[in-house]
PDB file of C-alpha atoms in Angstrom:
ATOM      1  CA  UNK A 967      65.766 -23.662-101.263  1.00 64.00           C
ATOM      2  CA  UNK A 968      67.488 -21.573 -98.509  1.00 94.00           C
ATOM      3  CA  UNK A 969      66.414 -22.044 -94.627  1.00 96.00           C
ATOM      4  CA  UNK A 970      65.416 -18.337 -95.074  1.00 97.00           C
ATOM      5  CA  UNK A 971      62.511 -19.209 -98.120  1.00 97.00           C
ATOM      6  CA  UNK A 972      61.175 -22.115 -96.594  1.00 97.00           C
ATOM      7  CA  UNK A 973      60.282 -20.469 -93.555  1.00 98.00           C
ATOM      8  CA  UNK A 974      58.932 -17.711 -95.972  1.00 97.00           C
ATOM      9  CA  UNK A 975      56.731 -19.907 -97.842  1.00 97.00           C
ATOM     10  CA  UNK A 976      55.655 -21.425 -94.202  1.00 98.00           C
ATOM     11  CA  UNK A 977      54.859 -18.823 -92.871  1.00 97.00           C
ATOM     12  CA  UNK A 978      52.664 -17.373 -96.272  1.00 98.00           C
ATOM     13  CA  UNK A 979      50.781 -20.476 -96.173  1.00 98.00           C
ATOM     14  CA  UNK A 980      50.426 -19.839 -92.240  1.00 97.00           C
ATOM     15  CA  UNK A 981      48.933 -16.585 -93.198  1.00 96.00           C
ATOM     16  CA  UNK A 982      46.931 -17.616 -95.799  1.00 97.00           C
ATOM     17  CA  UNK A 983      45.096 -20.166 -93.462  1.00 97.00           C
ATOM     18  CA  UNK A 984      46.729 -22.583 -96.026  1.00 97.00           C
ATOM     19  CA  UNK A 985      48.517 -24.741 -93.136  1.00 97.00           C
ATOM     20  CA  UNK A 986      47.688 -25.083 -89.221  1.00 97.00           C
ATOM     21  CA  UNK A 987      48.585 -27.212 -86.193  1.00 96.00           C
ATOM     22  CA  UNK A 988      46.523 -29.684 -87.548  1.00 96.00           C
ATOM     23  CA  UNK A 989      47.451 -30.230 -91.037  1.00 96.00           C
ATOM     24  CA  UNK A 990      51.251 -29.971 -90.684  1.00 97.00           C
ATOM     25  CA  UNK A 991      52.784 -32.725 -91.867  1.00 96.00           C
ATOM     26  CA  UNK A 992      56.387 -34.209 -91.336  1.00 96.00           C
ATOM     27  CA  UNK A 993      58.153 -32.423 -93.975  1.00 97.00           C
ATOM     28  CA  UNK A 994      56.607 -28.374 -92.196  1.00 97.00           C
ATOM     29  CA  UNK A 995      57.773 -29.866 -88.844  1.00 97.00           C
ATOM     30  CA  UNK A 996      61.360 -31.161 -90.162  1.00 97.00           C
ATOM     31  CA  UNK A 997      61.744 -27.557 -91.344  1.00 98.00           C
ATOM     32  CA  UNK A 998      60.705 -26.172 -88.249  1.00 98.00           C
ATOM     33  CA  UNK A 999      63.080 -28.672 -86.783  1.00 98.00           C
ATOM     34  CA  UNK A1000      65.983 -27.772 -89.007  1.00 98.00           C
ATOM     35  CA  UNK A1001      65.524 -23.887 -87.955  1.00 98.00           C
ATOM     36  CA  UNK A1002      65.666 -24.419 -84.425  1.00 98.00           C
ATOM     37  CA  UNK A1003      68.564 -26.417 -85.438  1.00 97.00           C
ATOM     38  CA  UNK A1004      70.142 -23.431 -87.062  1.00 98.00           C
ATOM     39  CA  UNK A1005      69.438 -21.081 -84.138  1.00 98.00           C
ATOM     40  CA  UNK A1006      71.022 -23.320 -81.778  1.00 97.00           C
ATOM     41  CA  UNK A1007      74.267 -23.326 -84.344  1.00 96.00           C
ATOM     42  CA  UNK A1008      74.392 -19.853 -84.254  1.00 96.00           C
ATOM     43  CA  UNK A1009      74.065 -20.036 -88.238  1.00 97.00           C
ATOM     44  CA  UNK A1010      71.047 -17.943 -88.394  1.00 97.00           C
ATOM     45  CA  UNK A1011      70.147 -14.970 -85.788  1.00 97.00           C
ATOM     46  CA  UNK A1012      67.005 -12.697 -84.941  1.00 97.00           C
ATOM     47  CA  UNK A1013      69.765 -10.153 -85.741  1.00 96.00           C
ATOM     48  CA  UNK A1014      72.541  -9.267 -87.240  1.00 95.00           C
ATOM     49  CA  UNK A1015      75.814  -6.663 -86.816  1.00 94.00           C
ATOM     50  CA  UNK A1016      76.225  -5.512 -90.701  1.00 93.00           C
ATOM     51  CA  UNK A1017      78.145  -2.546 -90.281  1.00 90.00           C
ATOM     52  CA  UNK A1018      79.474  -0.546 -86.898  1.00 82.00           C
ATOM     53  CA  UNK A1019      78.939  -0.059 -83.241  1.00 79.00           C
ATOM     54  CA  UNK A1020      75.488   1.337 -82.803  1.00 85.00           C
ATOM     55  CA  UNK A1021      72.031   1.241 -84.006  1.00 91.00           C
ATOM     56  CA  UNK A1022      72.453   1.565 -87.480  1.00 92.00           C
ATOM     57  CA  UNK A1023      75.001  -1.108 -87.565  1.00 95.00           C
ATOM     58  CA  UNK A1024      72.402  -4.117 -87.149  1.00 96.00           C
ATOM     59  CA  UNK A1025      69.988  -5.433 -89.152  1.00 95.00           C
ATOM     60  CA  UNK A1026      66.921  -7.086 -88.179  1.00 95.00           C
ATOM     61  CA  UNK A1027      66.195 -10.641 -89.622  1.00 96.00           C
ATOM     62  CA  UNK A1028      61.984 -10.497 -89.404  1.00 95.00           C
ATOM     63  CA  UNK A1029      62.061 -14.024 -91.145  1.00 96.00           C
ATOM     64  CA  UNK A1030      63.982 -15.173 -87.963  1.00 97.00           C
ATOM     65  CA  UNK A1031      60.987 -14.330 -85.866  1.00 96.00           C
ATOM     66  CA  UNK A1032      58.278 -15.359 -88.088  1.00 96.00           C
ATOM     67  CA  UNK A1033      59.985 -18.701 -88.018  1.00 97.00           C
ATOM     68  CA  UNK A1034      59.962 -19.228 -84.182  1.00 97.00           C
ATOM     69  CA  UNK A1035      56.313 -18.059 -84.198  1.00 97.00           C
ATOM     70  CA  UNK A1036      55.651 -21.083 -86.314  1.00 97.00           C
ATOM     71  CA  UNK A1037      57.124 -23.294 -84.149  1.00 97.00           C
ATOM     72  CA  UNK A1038      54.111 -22.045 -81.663  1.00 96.00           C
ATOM     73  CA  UNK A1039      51.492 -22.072 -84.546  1.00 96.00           C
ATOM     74  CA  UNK A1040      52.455 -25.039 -86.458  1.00 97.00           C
ATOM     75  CA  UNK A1041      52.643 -27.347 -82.669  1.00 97.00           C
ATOM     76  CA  UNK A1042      51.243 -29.065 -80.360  1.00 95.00           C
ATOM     77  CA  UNK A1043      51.442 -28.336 -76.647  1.00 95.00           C
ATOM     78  CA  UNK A1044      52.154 -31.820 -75.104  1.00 94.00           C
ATOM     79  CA  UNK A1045      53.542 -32.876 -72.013  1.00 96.00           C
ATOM     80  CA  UNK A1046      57.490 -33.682 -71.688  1.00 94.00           C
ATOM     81  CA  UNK A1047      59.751 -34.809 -68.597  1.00 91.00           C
ATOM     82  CA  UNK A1048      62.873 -32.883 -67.306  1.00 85.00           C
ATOM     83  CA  UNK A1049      64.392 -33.664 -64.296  1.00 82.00           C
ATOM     84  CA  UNK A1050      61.235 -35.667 -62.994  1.00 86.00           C
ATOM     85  CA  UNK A1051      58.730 -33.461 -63.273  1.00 88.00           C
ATOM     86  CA  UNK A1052      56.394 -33.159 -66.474  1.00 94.00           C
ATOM     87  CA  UNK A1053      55.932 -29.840 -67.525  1.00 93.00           C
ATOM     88  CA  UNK A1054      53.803 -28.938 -71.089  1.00 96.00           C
ATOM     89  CA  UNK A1055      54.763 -26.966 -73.669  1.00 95.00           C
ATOM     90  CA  UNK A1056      55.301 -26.733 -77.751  1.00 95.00           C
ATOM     91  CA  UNK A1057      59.071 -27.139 -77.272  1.00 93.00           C
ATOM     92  CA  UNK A1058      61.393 -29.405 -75.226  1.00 91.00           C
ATOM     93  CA  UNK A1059      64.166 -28.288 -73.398  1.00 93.00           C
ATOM     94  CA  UNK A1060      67.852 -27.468 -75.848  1.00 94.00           C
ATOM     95  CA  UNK A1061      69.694 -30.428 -75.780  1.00 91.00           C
ATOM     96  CA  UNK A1062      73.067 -29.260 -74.172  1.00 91.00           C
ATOM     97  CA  UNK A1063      75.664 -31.456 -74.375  1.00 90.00           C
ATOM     98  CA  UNK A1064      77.610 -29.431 -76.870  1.00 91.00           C
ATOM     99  CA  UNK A1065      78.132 -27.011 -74.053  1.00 92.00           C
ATOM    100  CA  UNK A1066      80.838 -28.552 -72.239  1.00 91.00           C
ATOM    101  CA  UNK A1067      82.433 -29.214 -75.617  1.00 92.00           C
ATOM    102  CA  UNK A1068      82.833 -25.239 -76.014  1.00 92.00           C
ATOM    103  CA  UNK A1069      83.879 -24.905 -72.508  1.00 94.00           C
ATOM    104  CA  UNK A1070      80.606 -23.696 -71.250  1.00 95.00           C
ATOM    105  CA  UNK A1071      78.741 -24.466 -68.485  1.00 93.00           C
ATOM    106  CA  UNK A1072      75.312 -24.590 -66.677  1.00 92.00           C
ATOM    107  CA  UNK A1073      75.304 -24.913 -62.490  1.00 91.00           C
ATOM    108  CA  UNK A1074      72.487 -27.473 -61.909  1.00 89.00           C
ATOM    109  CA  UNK A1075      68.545 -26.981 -60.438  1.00 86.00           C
ATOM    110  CA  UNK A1076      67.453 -24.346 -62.306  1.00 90.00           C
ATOM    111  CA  UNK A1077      69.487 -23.008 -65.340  1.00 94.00           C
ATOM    112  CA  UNK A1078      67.069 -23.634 -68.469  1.00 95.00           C
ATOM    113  CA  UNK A1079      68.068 -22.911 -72.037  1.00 96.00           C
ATOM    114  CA  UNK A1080      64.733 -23.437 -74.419  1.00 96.00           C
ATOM    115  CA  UNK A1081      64.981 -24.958 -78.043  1.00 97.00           C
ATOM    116  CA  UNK A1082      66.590 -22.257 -80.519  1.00 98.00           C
ATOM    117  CA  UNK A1083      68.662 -20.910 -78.102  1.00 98.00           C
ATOM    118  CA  UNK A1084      72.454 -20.533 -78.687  1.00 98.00           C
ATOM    119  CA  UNK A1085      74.595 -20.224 -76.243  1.00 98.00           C
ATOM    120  CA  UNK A1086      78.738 -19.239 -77.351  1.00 97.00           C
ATOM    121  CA  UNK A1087      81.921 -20.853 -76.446  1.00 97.00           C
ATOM    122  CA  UNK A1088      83.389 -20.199 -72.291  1.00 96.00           C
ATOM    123  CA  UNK A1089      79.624 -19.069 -71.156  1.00 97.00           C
ATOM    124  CA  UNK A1090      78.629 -19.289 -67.794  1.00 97.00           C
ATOM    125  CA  UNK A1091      74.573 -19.417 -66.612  1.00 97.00           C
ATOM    126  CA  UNK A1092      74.196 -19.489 -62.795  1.00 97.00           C
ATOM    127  CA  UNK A1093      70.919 -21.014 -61.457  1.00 96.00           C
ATOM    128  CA  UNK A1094      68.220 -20.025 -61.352  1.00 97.00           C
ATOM    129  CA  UNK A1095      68.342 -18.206 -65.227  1.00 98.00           C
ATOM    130  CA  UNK A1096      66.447 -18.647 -68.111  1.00 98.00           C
ATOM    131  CA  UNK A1097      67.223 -18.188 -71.962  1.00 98.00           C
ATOM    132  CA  UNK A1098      64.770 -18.508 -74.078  1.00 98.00           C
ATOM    133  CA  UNK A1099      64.094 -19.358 -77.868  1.00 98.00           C
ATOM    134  CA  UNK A1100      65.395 -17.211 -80.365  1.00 98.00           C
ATOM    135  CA  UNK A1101      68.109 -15.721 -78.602  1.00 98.00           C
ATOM    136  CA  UNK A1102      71.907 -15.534 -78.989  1.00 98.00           C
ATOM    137  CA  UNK A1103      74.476 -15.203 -76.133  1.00 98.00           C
ATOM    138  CA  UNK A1104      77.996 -14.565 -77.169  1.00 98.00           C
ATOM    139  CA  UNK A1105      81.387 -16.321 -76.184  1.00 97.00           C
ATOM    140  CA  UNK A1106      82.754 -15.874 -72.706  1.00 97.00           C
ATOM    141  CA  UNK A1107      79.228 -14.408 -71.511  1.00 98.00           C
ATOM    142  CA  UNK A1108      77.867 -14.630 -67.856  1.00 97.00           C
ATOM    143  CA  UNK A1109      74.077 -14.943 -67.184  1.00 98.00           C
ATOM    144  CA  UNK A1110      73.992 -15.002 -63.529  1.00 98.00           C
ATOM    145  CA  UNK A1111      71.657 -15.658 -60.849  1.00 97.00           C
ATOM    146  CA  UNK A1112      68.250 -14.990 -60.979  1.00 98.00           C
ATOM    147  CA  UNK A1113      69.155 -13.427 -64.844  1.00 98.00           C
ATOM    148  CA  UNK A1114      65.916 -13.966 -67.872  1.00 98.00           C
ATOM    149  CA  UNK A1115      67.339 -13.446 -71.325  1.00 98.00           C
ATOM    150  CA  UNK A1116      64.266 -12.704 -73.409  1.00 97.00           C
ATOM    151  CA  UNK A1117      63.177 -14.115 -77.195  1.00 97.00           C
ATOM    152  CA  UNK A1118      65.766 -13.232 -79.615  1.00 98.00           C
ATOM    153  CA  UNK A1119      67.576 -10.893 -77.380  1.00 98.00           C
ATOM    154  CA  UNK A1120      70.991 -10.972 -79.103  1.00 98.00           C
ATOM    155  CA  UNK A1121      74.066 -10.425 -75.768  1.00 98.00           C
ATOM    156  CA  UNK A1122      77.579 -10.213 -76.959  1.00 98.00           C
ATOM    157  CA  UNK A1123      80.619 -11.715 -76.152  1.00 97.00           C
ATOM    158  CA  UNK A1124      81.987 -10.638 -72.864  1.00 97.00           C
ATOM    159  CA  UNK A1125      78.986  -9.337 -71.392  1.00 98.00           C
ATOM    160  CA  UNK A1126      77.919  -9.542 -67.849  1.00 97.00           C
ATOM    161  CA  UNK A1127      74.683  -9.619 -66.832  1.00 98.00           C
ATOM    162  CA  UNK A1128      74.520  -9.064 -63.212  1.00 97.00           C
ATOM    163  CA  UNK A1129      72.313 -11.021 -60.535  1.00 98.00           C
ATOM    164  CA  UNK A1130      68.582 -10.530 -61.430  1.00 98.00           C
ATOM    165  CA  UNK A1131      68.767  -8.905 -64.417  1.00 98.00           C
ATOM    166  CA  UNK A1132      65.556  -8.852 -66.958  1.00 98.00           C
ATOM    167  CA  UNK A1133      66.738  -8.966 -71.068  1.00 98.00           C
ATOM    168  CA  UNK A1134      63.188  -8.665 -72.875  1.00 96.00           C
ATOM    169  CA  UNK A1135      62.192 -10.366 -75.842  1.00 96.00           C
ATOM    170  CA  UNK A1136      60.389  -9.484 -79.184  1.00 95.00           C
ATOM    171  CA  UNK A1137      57.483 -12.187 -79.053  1.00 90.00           C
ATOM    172  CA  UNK A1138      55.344 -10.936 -76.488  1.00 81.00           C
ATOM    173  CA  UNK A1139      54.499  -8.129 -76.182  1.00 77.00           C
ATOM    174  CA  UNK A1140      55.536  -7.802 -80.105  1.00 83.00           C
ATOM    175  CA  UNK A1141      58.108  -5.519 -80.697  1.00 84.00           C
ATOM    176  CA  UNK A1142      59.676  -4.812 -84.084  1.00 85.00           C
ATOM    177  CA  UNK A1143      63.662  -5.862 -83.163  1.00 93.00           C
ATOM    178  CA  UNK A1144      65.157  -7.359 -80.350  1.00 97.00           C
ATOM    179  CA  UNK A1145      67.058  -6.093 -77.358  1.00 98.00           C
ATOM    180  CA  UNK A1146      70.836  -5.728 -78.596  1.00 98.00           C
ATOM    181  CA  UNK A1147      73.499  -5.564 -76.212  1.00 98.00           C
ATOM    182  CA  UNK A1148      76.718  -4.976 -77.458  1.00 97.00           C
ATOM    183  CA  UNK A1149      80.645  -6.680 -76.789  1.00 97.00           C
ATOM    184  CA  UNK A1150      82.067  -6.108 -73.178  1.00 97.00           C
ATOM    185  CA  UNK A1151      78.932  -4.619 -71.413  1.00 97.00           C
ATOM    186  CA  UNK A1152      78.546  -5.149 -67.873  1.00 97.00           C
ATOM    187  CA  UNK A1153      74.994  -4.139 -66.762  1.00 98.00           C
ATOM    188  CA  UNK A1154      74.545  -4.380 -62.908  1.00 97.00           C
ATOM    189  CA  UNK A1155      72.436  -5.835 -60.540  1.00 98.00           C
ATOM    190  CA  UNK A1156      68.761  -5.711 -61.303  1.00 98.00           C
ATOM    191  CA  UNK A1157      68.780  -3.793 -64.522  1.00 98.00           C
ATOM    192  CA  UNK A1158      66.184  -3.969 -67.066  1.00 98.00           C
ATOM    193  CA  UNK A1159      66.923  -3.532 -70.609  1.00 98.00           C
ATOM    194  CA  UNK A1160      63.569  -4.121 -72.555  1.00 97.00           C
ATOM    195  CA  UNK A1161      61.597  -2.978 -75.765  1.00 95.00           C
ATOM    196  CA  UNK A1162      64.616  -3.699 -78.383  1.00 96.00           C
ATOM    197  CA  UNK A1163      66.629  -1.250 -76.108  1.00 97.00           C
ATOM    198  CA  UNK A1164      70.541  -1.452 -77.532  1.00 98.00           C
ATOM    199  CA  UNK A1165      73.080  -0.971 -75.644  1.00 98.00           C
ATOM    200  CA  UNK A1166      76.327   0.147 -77.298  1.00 97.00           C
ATOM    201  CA  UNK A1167      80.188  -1.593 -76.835  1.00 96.00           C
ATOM    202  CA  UNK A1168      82.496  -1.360 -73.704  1.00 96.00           C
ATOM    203  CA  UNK A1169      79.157   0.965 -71.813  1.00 97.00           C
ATOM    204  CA  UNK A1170      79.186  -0.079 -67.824  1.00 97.00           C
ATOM    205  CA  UNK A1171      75.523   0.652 -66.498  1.00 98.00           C
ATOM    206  CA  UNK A1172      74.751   0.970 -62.988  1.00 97.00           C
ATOM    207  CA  UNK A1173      72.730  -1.397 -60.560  1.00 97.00           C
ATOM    208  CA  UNK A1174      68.848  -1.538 -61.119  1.00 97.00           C
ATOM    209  CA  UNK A1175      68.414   1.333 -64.525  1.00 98.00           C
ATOM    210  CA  UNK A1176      65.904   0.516 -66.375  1.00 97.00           C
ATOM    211  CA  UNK A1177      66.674   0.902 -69.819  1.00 98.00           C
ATOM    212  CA  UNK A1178      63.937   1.409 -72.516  1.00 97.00           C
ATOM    213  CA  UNK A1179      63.201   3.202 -75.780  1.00 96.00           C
ATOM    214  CA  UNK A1180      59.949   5.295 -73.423  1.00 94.00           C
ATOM    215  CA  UNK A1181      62.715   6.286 -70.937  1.00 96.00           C
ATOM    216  CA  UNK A1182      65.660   9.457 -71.791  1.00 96.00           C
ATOM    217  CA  UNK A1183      69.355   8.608 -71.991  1.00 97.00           C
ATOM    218  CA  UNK A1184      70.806  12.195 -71.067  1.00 97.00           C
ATOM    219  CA  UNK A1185      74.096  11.893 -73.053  1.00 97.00           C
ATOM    220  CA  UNK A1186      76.437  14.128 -71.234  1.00 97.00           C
ATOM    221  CA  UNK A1187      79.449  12.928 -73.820  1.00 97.00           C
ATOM    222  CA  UNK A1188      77.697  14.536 -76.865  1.00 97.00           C
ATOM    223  CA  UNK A1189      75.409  16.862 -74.685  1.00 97.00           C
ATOM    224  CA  UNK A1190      72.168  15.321 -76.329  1.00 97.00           C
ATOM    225  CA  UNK A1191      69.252  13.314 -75.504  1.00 96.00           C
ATOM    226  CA  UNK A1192      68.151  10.325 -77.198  1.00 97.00           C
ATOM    227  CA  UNK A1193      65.978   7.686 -77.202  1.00 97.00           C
ATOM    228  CA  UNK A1194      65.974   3.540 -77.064  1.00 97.00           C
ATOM    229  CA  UNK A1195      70.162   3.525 -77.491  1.00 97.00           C
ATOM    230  CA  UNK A1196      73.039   3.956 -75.005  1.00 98.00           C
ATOM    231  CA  UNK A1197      76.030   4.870 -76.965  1.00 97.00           C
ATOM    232  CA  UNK A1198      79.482   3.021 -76.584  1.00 97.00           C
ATOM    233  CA  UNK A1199      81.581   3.754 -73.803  1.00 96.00           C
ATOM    234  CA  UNK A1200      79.918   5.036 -71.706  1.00 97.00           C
ATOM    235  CA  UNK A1201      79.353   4.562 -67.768  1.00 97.00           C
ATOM    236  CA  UNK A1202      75.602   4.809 -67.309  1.00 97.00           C
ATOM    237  CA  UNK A1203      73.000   5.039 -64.446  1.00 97.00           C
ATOM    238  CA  UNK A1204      69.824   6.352 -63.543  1.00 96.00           C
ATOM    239  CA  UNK A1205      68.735   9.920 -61.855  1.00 94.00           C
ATOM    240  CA  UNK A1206      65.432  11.757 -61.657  1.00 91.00           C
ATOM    241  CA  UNK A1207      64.315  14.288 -63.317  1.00 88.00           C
ATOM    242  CA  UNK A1208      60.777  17.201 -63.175  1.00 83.00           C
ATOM    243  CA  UNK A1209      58.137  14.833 -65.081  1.00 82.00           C
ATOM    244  CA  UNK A1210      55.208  17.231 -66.661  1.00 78.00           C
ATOM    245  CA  UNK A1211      53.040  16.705 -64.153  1.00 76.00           C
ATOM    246  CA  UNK A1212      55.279  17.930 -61.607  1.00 68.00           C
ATOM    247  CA  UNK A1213      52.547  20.848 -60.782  1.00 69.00           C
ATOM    248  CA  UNK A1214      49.704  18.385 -60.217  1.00 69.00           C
ATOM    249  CA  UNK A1215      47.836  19.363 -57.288  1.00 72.00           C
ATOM    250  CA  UNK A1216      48.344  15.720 -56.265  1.00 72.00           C
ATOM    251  CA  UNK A1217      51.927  16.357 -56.049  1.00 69.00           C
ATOM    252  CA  UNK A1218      52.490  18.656 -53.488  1.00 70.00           C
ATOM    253  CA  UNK A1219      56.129  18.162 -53.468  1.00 71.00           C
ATOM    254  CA  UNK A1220      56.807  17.656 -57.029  1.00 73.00           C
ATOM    255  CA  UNK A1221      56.523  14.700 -59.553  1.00 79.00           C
ATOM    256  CA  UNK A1222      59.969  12.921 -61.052  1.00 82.00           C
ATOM    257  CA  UNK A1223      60.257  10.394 -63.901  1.00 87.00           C
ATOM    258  CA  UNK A1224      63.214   8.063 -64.109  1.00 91.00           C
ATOM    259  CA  UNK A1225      66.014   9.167 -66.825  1.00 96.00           C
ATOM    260  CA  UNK A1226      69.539   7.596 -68.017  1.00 97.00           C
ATOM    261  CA  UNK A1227      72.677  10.056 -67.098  1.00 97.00           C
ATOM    262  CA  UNK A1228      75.447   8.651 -69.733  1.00 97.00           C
ATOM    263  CA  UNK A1229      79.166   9.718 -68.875  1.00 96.00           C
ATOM    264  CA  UNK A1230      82.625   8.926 -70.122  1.00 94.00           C
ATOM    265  CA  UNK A1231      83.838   5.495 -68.658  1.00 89.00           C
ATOM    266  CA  UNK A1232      86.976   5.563 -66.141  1.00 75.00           C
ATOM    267  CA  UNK A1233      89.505   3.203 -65.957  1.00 70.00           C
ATOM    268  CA  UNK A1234      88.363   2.912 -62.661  1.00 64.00           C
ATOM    269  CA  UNK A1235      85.297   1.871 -63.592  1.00 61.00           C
ATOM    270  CA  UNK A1236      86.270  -0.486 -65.699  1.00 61.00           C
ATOM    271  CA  UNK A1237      89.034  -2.151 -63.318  1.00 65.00           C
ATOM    272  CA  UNK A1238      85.480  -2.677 -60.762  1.00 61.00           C
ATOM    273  CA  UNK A1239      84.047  -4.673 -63.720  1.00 66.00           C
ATOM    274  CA  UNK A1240      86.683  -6.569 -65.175  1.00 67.00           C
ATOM    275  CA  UNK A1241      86.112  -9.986 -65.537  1.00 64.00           C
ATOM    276  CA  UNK A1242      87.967 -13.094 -63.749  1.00 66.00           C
ATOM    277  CA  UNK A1243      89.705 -15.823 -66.190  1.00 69.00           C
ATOM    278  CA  UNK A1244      89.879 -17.628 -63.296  1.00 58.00           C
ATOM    279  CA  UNK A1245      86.336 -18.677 -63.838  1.00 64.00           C
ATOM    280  CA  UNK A1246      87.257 -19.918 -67.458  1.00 57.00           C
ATOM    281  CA  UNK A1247      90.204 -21.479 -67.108  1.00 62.00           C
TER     282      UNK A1247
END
């Protein structure tokens, strides 16, 4: 059987009230093991790029997430040791020595990859950052300072994820695909980029925009609006505009919602965000 059916027929017997924390055996939790396993190979993902830049080039792997939810519903929570302390959970901590072997690396006191997580080759995470199960971080990526990279959030390679910056994940609150962000992105400082939000190739966003499928990207490129994607190339950052409410007696002066402005990328801009090999030498 493929990884891909026996997390099916888990998860039907899961379902079916057929199997629980308490009557999984050692062959459930050596699949369960072998997934996470997987994940942390990078030979399975939450999602895929099948086709081209954008959207419609990715497809969703549900079986992916159903599988990490058994590794909550088919566990124990139990107490486990890192670094002195005990902390309790259903997971340990990724094992990471097969960082260095890729040439990436972890600064010490407080960057913590989770089980399932995979992590490329010439990474950097600065402490304090967190990346959790399920997701995928491309080659030559930096999580910096302060940075959360949510539940199967999938990060390409070359990305930059500036100093507190928040990546949602798909697990809680459920949300039907992950946060995408495409090959050499460089979001700034503070952004947020949540609800399976995707964020298309080479697009430079500005500090602290919050990006989300409830919030308008004003494409000035293709003079449209849209929703929940921020094309390629773009240089992107956040303005206000009249919310519908703006005529509310409670709002004398006017009320404004947040909204994405999306323009074409300078060289300029992109000579401000190019990346130093220096780090990766």
């Amino acid at each position: 059987m493929s990884m891909q059916s026996d997390i099916d027929d888990l998860w039907q017997r899961y379902q079916d009230d057929a199997l629980s924390v308490t009557t999984a055996g050692s062959e459930e939790l050596a699949t369960l093991d072998a997934f996470l396993e997987a994940l942390e190979g990078g030979e399975v993902r939450a999602a895929e790029q099948t086709g081209g830049s954008g959207p419609d080039g990715w497809e969703v792997n549900e079986w992916v997430k159903q599988g990490i939810l058994l590794n909550f519903g088919l566990r124990e929570t139990e107490g486990r040791e890192h670094g002195g302390v005990t902390y309790y959970d259903v997971l340990p901590l990724r094992e990471t020595a097969d960082l260095g072997e890729r040439g990436t690396r972890n600064t010490p006191d407080g960057t913590v990859v989770r089980r399932g997580a995979y992590l490329g080759r010439d990474c950097i995470m600065m402490s304090p950052s967190f990346v959790n199960v399920g997701a995928h971080v491309g080659d030559g990526t930096l999580v910096d300072s302060c940075d959360t990279v949510g539940s199967c959030a999938q990060i390409g390679e070359n990305v930059k994820l500036g100093a507190n910056t928040l990546v949602g994940g798909v697990l809680e609150p459920v949300e039907d695909a992950p946060v995408i962000i495409e090959d050499n992105v460089s979001l700034g400082a503070g952004c947020r980029v949540t609800s399976g939000f995707h964020v298309g190739e080479n697009t430079v966003v500005g500090e602290n925009t919050l990006l989300s499928p409830r919030i308008p990207v004003y494409d000035l490129v293709e003079e449209e609006v849209v929703y929940g994607h921020l094309p390629a190339n773009r240089r992107a950052f956040t303005r206000y505009v009249e919310s519908s409410i703006g005529d509310h007696d409670l709002f004398a002066g006017g009320a404004f919602k947040p909204a994405v402005v999306a323009l074409d990328i300078e060289e300029e801009t992109l000579d401000k965000t190019r990346r130093e090999e220096a780090l990766r030498e």
